[in-house]
mmCIF file of C-alpha atoms in Angstrom:
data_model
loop_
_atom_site.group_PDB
_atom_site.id
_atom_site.type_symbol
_atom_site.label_atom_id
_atom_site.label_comp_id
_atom_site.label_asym_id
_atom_site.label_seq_id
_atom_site.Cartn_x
_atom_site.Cartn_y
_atom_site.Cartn_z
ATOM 1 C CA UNK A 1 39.486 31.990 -40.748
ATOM 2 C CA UNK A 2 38.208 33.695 -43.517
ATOM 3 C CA UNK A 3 37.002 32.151 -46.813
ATOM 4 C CA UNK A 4 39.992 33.550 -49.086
ATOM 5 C CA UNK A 5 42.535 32.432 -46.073
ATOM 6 C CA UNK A 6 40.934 29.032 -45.732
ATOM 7 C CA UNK A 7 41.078 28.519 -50.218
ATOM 8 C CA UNK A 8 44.734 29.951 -49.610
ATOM 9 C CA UNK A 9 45.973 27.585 -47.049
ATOM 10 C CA UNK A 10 44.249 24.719 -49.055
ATOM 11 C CA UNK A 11 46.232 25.602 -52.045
ATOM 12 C CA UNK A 12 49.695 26.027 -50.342
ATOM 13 C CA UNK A 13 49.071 22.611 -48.241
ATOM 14 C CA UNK A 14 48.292 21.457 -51.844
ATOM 15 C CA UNK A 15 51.577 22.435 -53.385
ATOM 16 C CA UNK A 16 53.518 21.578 -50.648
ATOM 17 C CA UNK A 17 51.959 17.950 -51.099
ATOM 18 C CA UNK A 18 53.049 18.015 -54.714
ATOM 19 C CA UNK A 19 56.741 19.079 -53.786
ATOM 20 C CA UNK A 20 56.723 16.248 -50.863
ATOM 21 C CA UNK A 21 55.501 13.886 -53.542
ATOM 22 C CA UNK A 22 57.964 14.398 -56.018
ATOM 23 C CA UNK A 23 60.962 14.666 -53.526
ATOM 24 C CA UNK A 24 60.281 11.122 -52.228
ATOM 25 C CA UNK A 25 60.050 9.936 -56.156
ATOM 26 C CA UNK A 26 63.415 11.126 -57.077
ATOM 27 C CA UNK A 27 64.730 10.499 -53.192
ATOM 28 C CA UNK A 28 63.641 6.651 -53.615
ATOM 29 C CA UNK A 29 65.645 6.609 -57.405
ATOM 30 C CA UNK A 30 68.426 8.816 -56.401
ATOM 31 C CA UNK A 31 69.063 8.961 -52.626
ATOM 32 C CA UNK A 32 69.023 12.114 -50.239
ATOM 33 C CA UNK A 33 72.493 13.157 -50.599
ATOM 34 C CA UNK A 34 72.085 13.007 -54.485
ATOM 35 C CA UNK A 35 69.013 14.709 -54.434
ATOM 36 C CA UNK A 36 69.323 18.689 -55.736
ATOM 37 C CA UNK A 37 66.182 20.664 -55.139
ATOM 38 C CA UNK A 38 66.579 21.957 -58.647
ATOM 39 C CA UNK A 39 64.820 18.166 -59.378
ATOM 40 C CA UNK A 40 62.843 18.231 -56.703
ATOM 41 C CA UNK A 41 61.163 21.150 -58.139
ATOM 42 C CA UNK A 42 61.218 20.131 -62.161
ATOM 43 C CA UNK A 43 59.737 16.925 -60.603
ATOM 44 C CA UNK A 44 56.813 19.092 -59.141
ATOM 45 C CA UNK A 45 56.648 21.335 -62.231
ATOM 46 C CA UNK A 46 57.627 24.728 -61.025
ATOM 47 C CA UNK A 47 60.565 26.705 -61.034
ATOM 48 C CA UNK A 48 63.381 26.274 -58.429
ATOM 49 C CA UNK A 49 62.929 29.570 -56.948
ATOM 50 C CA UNK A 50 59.031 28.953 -56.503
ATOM 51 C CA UNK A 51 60.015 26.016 -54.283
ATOM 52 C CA UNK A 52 62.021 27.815 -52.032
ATOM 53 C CA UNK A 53 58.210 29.959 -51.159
ATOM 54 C CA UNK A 54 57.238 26.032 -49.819
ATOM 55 C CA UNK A 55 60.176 24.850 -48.080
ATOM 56 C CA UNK A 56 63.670 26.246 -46.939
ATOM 57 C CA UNK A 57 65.904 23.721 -48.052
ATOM 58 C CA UNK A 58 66.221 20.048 -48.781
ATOM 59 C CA UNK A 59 66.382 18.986 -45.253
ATOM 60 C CA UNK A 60 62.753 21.012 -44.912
ATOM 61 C CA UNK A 61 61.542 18.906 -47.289
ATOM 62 C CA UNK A 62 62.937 15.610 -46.048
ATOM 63 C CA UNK A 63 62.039 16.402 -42.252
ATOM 64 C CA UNK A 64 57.964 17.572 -43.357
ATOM 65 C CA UNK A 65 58.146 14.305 -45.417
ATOM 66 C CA UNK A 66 58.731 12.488 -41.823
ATOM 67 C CA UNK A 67 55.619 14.371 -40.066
ATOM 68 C CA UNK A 68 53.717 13.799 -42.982
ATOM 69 C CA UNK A 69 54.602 10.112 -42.743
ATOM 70 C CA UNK A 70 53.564 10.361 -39.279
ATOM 71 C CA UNK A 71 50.491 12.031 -39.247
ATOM 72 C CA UNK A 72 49.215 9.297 -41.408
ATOM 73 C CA UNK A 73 49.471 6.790 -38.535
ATOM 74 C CA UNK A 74 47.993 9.152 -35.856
ATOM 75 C CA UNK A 75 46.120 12.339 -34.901
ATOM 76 C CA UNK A 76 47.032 14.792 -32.419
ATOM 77 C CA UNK A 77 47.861 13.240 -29.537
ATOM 78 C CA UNK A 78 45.144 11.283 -27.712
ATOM 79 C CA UNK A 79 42.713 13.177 -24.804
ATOM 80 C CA UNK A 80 43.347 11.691 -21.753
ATOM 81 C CA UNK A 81 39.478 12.193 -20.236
ATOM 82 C CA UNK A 82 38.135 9.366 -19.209
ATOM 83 C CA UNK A 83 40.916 6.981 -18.962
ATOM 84 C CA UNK A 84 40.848 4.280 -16.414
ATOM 85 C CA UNK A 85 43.806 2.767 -16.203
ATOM 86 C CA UNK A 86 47.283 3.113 -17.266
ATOM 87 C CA UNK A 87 46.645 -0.233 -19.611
ATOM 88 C CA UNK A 88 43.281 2.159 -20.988
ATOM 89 C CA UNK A 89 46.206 4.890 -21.742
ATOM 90 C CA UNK A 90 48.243 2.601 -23.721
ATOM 91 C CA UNK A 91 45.617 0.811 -25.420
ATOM 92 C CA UNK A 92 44.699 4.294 -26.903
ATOM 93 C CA UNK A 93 47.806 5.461 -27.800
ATOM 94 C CA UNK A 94 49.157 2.031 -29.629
ATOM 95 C CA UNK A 95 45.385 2.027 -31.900
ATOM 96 C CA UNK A 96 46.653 5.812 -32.662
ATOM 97 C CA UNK A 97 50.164 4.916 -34.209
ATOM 98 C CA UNK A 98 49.008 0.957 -35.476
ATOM 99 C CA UNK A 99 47.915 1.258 -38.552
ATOM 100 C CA UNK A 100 48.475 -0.212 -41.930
ATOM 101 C CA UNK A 101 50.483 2.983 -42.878
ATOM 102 C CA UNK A 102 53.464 0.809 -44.278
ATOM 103 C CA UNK A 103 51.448 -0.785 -46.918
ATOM 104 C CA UNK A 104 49.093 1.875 -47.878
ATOM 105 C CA UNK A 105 52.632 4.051 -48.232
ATOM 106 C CA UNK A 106 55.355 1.905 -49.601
ATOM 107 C CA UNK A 107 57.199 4.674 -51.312
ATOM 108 C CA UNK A 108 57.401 6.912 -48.217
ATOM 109 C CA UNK A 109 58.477 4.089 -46.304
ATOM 110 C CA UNK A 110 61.618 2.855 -48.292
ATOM 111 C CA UNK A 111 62.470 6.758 -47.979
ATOM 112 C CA UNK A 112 62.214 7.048 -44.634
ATOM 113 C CA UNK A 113 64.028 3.758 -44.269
ATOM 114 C CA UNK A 114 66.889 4.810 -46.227
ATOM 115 C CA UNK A 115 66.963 8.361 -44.326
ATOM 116 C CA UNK A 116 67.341 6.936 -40.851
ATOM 117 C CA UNK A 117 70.689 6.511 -41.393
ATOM 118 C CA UNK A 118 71.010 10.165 -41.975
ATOM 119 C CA UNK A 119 69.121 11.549 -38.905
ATOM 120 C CA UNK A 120 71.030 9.809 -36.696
ATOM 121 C CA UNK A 121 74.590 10.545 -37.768
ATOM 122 C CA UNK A 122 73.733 13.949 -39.555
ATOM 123 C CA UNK A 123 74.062 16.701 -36.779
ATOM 124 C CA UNK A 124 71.507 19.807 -37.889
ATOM 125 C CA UNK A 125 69.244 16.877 -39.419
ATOM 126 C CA UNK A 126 69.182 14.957 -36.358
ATOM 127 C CA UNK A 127 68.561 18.024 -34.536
ATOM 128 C CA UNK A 128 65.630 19.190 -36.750
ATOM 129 C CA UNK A 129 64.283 15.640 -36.415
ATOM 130 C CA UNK A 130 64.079 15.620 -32.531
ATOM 131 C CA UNK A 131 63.101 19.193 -32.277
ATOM 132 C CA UNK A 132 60.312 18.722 -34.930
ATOM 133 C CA UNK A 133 58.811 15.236 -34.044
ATOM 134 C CA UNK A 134 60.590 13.512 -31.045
ATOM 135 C CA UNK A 135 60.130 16.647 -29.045
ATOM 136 C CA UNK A 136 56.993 17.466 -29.797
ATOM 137 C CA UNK A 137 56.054 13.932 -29.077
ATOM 138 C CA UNK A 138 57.353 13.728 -25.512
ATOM 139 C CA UNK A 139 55.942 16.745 -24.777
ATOM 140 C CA UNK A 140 52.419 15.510 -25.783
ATOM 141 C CA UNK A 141 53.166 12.160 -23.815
ATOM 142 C CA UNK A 142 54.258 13.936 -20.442
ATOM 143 C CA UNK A 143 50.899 16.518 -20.842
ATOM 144 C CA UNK A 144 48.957 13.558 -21.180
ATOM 145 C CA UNK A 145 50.557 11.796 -18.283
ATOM 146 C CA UNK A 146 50.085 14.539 -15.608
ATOM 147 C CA UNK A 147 46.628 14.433 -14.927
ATOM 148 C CA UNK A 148 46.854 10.703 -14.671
ATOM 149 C CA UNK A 149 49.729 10.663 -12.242
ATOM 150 C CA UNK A 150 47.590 13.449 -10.005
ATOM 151 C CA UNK A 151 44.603 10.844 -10.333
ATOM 152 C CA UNK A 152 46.383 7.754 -9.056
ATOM 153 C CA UNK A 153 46.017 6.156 -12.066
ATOM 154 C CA UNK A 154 49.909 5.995 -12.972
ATOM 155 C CA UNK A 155 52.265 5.593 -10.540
ATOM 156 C CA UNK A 156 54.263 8.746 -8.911
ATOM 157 C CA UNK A 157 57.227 8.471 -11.753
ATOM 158 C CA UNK A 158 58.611 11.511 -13.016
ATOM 159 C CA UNK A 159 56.760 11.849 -16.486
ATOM 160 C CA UNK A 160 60.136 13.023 -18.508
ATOM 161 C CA UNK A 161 60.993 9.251 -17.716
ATOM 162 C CA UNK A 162 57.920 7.441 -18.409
ATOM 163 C CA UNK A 163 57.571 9.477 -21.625
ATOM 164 C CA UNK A 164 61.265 8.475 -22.752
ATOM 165 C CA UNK A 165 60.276 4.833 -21.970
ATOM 166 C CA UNK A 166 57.040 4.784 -24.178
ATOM 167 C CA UNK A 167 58.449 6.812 -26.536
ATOM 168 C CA UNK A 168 61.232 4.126 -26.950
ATOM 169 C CA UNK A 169 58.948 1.447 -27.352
ATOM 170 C CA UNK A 170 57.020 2.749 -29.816
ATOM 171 C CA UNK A 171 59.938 3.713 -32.129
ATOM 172 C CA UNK A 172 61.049 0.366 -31.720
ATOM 173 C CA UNK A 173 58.069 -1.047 -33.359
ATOM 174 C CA UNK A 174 58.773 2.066 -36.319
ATOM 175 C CA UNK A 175 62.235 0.715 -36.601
ATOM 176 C CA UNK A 176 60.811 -3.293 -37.067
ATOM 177 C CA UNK A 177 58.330 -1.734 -39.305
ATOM 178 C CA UNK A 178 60.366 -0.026 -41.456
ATOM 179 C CA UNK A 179 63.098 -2.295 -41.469
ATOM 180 C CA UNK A 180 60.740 -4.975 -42.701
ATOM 181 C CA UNK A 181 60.754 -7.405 -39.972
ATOM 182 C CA UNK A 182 58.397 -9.816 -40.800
ATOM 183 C CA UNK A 183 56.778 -10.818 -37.923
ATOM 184 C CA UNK A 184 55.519 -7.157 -37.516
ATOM 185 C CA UNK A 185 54.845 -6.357 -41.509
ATOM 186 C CA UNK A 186 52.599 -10.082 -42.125
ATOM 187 C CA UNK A 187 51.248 -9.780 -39.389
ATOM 188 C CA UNK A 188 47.313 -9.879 -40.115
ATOM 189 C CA UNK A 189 44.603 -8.655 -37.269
ATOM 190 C CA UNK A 190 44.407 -11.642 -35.029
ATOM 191 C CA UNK A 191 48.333 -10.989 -34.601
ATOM 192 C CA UNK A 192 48.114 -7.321 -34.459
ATOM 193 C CA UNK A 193 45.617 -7.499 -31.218
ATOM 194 C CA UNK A 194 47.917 -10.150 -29.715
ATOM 195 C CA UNK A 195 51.348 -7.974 -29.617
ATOM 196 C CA UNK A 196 48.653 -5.183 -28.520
ATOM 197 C CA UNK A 197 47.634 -7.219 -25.203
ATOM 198 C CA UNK A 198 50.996 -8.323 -24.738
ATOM 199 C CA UNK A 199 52.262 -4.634 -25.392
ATOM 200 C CA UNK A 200 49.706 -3.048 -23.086
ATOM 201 C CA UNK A 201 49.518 -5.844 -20.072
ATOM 202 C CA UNK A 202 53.598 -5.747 -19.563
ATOM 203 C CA UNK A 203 54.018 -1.997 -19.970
ATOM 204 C CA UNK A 204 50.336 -0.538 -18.568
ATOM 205 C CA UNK A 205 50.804 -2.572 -15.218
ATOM 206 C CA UNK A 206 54.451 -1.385 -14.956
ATOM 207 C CA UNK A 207 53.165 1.934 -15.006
ATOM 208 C CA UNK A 208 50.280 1.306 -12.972
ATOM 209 C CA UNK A 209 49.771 2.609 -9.331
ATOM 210 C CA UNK A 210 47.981 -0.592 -8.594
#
């Protein structure tokens, strides 16, 4: 990438920061469904029309919000070289998404938290949500869980099911989190490891081939 592409994709990840950040401001005063992107973009200082060069719509906006949300708590999906054991796999993949992501983001999370009422009974937002992060997800989780079936490390399962089944689990602990269950939210280090081991010994030897 050139040096004028590279400042220009800097400046329009910038802006579409500033957008984000202003839509969960108003979103955590006003609510999603209240929300106009007129606001949005008075918010971010910038005409409505200059928005809509950033994002489609509202639900474009609300839906990066989510993957920003979740890129905060993990990187591209772990490599798999290297990995010994299915309790190995899921060690690395439960250090990607723990984090202390709710607390360094309050805002973000009371947003989301509010929203997941919407992606689940919203049709094209509940649709934009799976294709955008769920399905991206599983597909990372099932690449990454080939090689290890074809190794003997994890046992012959299909890996659309064992994908579905971690992928479960760890949204459960999102739900907790965000719901402010607080077991999960106090929990301080010494804790954190503990539900880790507990996590990983129950659900990595399920999955293991021996």
């Amino acid at each position: 990438m050139s040096q004028i592409n590279s400042r220009k994709a800097k400046r329009i990840e910038r802006i579409r920061g500033e957008i984000m950040d202003a839509a969960v401001k108003i979103i955590g005063k006003k609510g999603f469904k209240n929300t106009t992107t007129k606001e949005i973009a008075a918010k971010a200082d910038m005409a409505e029309g200059t928005l809509y060069n950033y994002f489609k719509n509202k639900e474009d906006i609300l839906l990066s919000i989510a993957e920003r949300y979740i890129s905060y708590k993990r990187n591209d999906f772990i490599p798999v070289e290297n990995v010994i054991s299915m309790e190995d796999f899921i060690l690395k993949v439960f250090k990607s998404n723990a984090s202390n992501v709710a607390k360094e983001h309050p805002l973000e999370r009371e947003v989301l938290k509010a929203l997941l009422p919407e992606f689940l009974t919203d049709k094209t937002l509940g649709e934009m949500y799976y294709n955008r992060i769920v399905k991206r997800f599983l597909e990372q989780i099932e690449k990454s869980l080939i090689p290890l079936v074809e190794k003997g490390v994890a046992r012959d399962i299909d890996v659309r099911i064992m994908s579905r089944i971690l992928y479960s689990s760890f949204i459960g602990f999102a739900i907790l989190e965000l719901n402010s269950d607080e077991f999960i939210i106090g929990a301080d280090n010494p804790v954190r490891a503990k539900v880790s081991k507990a996590y990983i010994d129950i659900l990595g030897r399920g999955m293991s081939q021996n």
